[in-house]
XYZ file of C-alpha atoms in Angstrom:
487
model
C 0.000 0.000 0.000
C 1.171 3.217 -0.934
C 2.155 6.252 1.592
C 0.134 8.772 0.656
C 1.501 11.729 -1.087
C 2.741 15.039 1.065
C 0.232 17.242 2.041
C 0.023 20.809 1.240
C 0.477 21.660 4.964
C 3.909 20.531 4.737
C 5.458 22.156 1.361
C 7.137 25.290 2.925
C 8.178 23.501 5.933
C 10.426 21.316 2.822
C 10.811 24.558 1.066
C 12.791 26.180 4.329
C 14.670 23.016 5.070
C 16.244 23.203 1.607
C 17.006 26.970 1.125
C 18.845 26.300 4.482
C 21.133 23.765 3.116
C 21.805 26.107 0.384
C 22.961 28.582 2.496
C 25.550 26.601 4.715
C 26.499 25.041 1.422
C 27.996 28.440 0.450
C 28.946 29.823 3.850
C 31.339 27.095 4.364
C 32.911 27.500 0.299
C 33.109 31.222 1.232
C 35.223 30.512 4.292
C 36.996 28.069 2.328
C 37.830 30.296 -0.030
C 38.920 33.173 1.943
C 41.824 31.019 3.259
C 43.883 30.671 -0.174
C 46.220 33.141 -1.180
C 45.462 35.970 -3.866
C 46.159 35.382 -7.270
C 48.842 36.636 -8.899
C 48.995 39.642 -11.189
C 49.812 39.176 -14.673
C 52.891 41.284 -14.187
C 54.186 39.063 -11.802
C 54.283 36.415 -13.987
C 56.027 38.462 -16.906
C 59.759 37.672 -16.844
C 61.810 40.338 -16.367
C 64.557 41.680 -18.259
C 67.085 40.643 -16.326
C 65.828 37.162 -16.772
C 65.668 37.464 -19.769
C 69.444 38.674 -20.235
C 70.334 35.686 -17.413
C 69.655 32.849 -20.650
C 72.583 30.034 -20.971
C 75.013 30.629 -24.003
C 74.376 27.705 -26.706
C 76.455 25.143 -25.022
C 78.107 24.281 -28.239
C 79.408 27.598 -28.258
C 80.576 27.328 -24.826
C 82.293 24.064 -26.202
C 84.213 26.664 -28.581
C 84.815 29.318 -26.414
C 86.846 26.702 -24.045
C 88.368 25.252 -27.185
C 89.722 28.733 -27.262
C 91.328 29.143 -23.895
C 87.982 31.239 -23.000
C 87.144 30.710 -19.507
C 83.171 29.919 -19.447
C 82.722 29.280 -15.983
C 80.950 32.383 -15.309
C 78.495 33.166 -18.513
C 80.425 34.820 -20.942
C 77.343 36.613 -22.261
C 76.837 38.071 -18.540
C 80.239 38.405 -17.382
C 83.231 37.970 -20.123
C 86.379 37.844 -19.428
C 88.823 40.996 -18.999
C 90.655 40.273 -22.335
C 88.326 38.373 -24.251
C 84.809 40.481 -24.921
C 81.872 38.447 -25.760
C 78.606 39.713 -27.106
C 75.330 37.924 -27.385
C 72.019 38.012 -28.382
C 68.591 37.864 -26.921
C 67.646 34.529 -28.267
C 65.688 31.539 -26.513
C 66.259 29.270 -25.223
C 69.506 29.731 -25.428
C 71.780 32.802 -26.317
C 73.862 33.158 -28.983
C 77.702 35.062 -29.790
C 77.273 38.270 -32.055
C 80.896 39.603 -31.261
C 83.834 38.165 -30.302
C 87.321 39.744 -29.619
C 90.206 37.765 -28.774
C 93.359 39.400 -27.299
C 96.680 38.734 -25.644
C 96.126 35.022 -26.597
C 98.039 32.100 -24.887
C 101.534 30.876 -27.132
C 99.339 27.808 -27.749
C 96.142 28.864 -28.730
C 95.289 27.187 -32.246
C 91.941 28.063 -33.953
C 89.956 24.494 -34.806
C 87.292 24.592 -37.839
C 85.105 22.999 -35.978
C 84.890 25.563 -33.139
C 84.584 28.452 -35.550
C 81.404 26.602 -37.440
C 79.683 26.596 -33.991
C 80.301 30.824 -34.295
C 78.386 31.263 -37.150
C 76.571 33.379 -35.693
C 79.305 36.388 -35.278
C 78.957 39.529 -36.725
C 82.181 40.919 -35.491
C 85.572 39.330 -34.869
C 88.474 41.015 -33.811
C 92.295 39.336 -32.437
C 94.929 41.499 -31.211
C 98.120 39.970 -30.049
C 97.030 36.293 -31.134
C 99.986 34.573 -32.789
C 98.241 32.174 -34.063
C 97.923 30.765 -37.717
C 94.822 31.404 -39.526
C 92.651 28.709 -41.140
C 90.246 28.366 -43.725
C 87.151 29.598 -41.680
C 83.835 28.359 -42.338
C 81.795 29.292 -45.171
C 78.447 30.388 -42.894
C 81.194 32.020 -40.619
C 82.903 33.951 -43.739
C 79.415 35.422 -44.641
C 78.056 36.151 -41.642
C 80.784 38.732 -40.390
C 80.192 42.673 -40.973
C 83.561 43.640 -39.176
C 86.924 41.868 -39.129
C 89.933 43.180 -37.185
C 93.438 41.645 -36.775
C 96.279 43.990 -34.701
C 99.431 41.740 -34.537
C 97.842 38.635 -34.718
C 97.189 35.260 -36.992
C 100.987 34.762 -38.714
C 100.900 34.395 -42.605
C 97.912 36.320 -43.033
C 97.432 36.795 -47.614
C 95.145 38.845 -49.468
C 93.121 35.770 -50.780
C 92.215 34.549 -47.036
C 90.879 38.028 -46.395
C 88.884 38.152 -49.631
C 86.661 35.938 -48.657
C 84.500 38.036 -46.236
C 82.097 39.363 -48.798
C 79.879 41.255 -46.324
C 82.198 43.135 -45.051
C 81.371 46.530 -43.808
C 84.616 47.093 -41.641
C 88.196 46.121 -41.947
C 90.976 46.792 -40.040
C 94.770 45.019 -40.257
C 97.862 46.469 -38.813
C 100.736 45.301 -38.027
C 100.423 42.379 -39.344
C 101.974 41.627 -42.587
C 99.706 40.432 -45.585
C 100.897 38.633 -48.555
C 98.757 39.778 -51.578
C 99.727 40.864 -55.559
C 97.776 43.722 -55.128
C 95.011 45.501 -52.746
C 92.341 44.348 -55.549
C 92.787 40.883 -54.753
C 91.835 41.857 -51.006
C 89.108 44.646 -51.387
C 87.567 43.918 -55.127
C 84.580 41.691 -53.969
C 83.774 43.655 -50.965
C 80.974 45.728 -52.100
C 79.799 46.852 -48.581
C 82.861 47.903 -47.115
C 82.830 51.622 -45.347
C 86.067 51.796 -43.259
C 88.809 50.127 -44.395
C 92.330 50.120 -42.553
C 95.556 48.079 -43.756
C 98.871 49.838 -42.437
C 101.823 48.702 -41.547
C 101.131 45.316 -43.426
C 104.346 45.340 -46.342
C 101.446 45.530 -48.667
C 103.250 46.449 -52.511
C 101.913 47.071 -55.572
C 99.775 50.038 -57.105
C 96.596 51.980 -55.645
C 93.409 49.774 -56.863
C 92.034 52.099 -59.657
C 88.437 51.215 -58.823
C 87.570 51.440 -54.898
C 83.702 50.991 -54.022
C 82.057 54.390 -54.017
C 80.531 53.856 -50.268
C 83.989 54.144 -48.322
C 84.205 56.688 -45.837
C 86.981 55.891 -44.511
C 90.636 54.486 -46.288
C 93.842 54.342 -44.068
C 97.035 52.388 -46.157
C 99.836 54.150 -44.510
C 102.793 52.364 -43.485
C 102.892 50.448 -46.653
C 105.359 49.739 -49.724
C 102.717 51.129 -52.340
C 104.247 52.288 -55.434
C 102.813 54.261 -58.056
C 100.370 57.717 -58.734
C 97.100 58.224 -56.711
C 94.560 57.124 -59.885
C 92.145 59.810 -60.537
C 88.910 57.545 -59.753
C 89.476 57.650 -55.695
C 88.421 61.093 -56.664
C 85.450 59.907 -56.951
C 84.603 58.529 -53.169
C 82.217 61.898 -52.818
C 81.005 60.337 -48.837
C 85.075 59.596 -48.359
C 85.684 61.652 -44.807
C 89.394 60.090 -43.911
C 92.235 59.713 -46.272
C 95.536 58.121 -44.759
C 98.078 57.378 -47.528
C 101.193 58.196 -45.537
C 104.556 56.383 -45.889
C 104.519 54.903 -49.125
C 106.737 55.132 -51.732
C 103.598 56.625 -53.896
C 104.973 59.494 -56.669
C 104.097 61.749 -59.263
C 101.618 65.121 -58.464
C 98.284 65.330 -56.614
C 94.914 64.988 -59.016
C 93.850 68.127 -59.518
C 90.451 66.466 -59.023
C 91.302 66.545 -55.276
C 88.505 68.670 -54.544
C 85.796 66.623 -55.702
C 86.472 64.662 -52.173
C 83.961 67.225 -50.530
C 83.225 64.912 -47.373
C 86.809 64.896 -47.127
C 88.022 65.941 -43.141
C 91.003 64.194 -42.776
C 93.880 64.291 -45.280
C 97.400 62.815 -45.044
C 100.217 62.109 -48.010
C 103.163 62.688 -45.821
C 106.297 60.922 -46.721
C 105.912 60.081 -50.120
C 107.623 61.401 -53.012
C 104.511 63.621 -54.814
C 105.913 66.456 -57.267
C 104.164 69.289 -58.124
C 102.139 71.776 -56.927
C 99.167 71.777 -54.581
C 95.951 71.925 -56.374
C 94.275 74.995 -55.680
C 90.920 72.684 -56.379
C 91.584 71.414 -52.171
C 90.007 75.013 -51.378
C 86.968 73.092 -52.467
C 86.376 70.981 -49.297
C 84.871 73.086 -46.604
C 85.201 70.589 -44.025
C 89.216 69.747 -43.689
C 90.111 69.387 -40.351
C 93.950 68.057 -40.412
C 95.979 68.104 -43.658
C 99.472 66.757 -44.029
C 101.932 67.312 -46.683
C 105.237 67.144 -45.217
C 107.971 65.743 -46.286
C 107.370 65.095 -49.874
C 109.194 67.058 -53.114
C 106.138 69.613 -53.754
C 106.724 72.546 -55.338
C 104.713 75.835 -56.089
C 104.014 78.510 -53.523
C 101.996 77.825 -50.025
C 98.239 78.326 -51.422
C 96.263 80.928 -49.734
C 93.132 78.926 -49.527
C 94.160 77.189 -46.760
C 93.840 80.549 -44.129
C 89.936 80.311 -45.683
C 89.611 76.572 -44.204
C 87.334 77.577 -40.943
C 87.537 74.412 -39.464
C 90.954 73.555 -39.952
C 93.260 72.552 -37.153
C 96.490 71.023 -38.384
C 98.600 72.457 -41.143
C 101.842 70.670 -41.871
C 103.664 71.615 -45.133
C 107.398 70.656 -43.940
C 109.957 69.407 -45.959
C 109.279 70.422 -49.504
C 110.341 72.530 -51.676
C 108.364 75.254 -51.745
C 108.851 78.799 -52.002
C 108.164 82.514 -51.745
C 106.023 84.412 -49.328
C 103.926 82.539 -46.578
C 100.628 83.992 -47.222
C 99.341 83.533 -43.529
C 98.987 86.146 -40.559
C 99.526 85.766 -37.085
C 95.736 85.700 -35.856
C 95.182 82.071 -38.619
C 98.466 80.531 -37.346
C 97.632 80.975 -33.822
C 94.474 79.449 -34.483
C 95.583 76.630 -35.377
C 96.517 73.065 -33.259
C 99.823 72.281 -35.381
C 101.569 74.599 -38.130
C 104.797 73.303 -39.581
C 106.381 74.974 -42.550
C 110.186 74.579 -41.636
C 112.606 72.586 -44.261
C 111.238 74.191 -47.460
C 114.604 76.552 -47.957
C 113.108 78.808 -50.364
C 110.009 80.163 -48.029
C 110.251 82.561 -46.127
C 107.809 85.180 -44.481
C 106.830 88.574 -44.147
C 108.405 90.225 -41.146
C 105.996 93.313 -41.498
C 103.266 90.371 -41.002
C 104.852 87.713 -38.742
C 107.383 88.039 -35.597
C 110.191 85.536 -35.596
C 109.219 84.819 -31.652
C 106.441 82.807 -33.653
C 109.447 80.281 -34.660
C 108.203 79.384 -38.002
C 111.373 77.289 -38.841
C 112.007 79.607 -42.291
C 113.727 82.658 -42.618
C 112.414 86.447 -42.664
C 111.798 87.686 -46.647
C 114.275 90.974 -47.945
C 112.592 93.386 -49.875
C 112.388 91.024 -53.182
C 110.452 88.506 -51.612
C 113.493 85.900 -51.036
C 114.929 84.345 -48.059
C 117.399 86.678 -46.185
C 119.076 83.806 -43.991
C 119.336 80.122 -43.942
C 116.899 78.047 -42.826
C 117.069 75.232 -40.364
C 117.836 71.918 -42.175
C 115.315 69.321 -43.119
C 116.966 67.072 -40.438
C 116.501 69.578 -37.563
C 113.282 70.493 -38.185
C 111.930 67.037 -38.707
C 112.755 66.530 -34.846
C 110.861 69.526 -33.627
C 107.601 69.697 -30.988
C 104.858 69.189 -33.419
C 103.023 72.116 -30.891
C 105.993 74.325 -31.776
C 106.654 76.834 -35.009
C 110.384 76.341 -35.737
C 113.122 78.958 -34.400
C 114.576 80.362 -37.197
C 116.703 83.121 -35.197
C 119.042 80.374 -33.673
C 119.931 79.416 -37.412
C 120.448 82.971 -38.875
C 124.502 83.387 -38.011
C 127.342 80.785 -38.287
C 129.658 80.693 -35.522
C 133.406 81.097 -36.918
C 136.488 80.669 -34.009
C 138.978 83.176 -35.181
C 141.245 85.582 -34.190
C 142.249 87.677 -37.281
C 139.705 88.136 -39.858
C 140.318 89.709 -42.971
C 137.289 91.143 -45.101
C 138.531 92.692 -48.340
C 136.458 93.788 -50.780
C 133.499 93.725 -48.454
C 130.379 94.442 -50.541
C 128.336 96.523 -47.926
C 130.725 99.464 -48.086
C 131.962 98.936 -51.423
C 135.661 100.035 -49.739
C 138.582 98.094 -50.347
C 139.995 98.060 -46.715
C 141.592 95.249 -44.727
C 140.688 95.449 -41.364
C 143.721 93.964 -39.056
C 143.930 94.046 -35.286
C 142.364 91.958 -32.811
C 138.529 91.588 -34.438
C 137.563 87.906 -31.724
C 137.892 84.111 -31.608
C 134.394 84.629 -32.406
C 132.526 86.383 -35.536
C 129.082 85.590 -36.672
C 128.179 85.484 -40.546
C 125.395 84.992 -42.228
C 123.783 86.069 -45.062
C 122.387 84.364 -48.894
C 124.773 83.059 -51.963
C 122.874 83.926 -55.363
C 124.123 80.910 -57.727
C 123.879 80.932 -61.557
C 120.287 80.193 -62.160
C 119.230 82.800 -59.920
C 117.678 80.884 -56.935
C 118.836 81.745 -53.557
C 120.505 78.520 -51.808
C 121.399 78.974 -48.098
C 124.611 79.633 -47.102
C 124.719 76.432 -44.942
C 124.750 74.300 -47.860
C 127.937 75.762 -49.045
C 129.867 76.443 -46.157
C 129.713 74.226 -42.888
C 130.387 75.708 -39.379
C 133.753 76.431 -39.396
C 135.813 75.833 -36.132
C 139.404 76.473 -35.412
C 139.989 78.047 -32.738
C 143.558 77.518 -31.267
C 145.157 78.409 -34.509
C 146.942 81.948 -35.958
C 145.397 83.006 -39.376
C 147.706 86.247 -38.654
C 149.234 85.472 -42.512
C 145.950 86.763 -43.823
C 145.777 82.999 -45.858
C 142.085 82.404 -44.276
C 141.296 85.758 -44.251
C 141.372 85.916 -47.822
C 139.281 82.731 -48.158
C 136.598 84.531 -46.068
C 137.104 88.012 -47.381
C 136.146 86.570 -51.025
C 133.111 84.669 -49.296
C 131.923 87.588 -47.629
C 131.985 89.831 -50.345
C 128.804 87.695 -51.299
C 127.115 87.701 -48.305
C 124.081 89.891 -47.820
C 124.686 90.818 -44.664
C 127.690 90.286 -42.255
C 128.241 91.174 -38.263
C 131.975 91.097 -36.922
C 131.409 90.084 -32.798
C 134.206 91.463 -30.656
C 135.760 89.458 -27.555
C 137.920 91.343 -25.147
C 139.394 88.063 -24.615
C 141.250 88.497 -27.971
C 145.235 89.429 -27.630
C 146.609 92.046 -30.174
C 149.526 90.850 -32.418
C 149.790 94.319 -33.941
């Protein structure tokens, strides 16, 4: 028999007995609830940078790195070592080597192929003092670098070894000799190179006649380059440094010169160029530093150069060139370094210049020609670059004598013998015209003369001097009370 159903009676007393459960049900899930900890923000779980930066090098890098003598037990990437920089990338989950410089390497380093195809991923690879021998590097490695330095480093270094890094944007070898038939061979398949430096590598041969038109920078000084500067470097308009010192590179300066109008930096010292200087250099606004010295040119100093504003270093020494210095006092004081000495047939305008301003040539007489002799090319080579030569030092000759005889002295234009006691000491100096008309300095034909502790008293020397003062422009007899009469 069935229970009979629930009554009506009793429906909300079932009604409050449920919604009662209910309500503990979630009381207690509340409380529960309230007992865990928050959760956390999104920015706490972002990694930071420095977590980011804290990734493990690719440990088959590390394997080359210590195949190099590079200590890896800190992380290179974090914390390289004093002589060895490391650079790396941001890469997951492991970082990778973008530049590497190796320096001051151990006597028995030796660079493996194998290690150098785990760094194909460097950009940037410099040694300096690494005697090492260089290898055939990998071909991933060879394309991947931008910038390749060597400073004393990697023995029997030629030009076909280096030609291989295409990409290059940036190279730099000094001291370090390479063996090459010609900078072409090196530099002719490098069609994104900027900067390059090779100096003081016995590179021979001529100047490439085609360089790539983005180079901004070309130092080959140092060198055994023979040959003329070919008129197409002209044509490097974004070329700002220019470094061709201490060749054996001849013949005059393109007259095209001034077509370099990024030009800042300019250096053809020690060479043999003829010629004069191109007047078309007055076309390059920004030179900072130009060096000339000690080559064979000829001409007179241009005047362009006092319209240089930015200009800094002037150095013009050792050459051949003559007449009047066209500068004032307020552009050479202006300048950092100003060198002008060993070109014998320059000299200056005393109206203009002081000689406390020790330009290193003499004052100018009234035709425009030297009225003393200059200091020689070998003293003024060893002068203080922050100096202007002393030229009053190197106007008179000091002569021991003690009887001097000066017949047919041309200043008077009397034919008197002066006897008596005159000094152990007289001072001449003065110019010697020669047949061709060009004023050589007396010190090229007559040497200091010294002899004291002799008598001339027979007039012999003093007729040897009389006849070489009579074509002296000027001449100064110095008197010593010291000197003991004989007549």
């Amino acid at each position: 028999m069935k229970p009979p159903p629930p009554s009506l009676n009793s429906l909300p007393l079932f009604l409050f007995l449920l919604l009662s459960a209910v309500i503990s049900a979630a009381t207690t899930t509340t409380n529960a609830t309230s007992k865990l900890p928050p959760t956390p923000s999104p920015t706490t779980e972002t990694p930071s940078s420095s977590s980011s930066s804290s990734s493990t090098l690719d440990p088959k890098q590390i394997e080359a790195l210590e195949s190099l003598n590079i200590p890896t037990a800190r992380d290179p990437c974090i914390q390289p070592s004093p002589h060895n920089a490391t650079v790396c990338d941001s890469s997951k989950p492991f970082r990778h080597l973008v530049s590497l410089h190796l320096s001051n390497c151990s006597a028995d380093l030796s660079l493996s192929f194998t290690a150098l195809k785990s760094l194909s991923s460097v950009h940037s690879l410099s040694f300096t003092n690494c005697h090492t021998s260089p290898i055939r590097f990998p071909y991933d490695l060879s394309l991947s670098l931008t910038s390749f330095t060597c400073i004393r480093s990697l023995r029997r270094l030629t030009g076909v070894w280096l030609s291989r890094f295409v990409n290059l944007t940036d190279l730099t070898v000094s001291f370090t000799p390479v063996n090459t038939s010609g900078l072409y061979v090196i530099l002719g398949n490098m069609h994104k190179l900027k900067t390059v430096t090779i100096s003081h590598a016995n590179l021979t041969g001529s100047l490439p006649r085609h360089l790539h038109l983005n180079l901004t920078h070309v130092d080959l000084s140092d060198n055994k380059l023979k040959g003329n500067i070919p008129t197409s470097l002209t044509l490097l308009e974004d070329l700002e440094y220019l470094n061709l010192s201490s060749n054996g590179l001849n013949g005059e300066i393109p007259t095209e010169f001034g077509d370099l109008i990024s030009l800042k930096n300019l250096s053809l010292a020690s060479n043999s160029f003829s010629g004069s200087i191109p007047d078309s250099i007055s076309a390059i606004p920004g030179l900072v530093h130009v060096d000339l010295s000690n080559n064979q040119l000829n001409g007179t100093v241009p005047r362009f150069f006092s319209q240089l504003k930015g200009l800094k270093v002037l150095n013009l020494e050792n050459n051949e060139l003559h007449g009047v210095l066209p500068f004032n006092a307020s552009f050479i004081k202006k300048l950092a370094v100003f060198k002008v000495g060993g070109n014998s047939n320059l000299c200056y305008n005393h109206s203009v210049l002081s000689s406390k301003m020790k330009l290193g040539i003499a004052r100018c007489d009234k035709h425009g020609l030297p009225m003393s002799p200059p200091p020689s090319k070998e003293s003024s080579g060893d002068s203080d670059s922050s100096d202007y030569e002393d030229d009053s030092a190197d106007d008179t000759i000091a002569v021991q004598l003690c009887v001097l005889d000066t017949s047919f002295v041309v200043l008077t234009q009397k034919k008197t013998t002066p006897r008596g006691c005159m000094a152990p000491r007289a001072v001449i100096h003065g110019q010697s015209p020669e047949a061709s008309a060009r004023t050589i300095s007396i010190l090229k034909m007559v040497k200091p003369i010294r002899i004291s502790q002799h008598d001339f008293s027979s007039g012999f020397l003093g007729y040897e001097l009389g006849h070489f003062m009579t074509i002296t422009a000027y001449s100064e007899i110095l008197g010593n009370p010291y000197c003991f009469s004989r007549w």
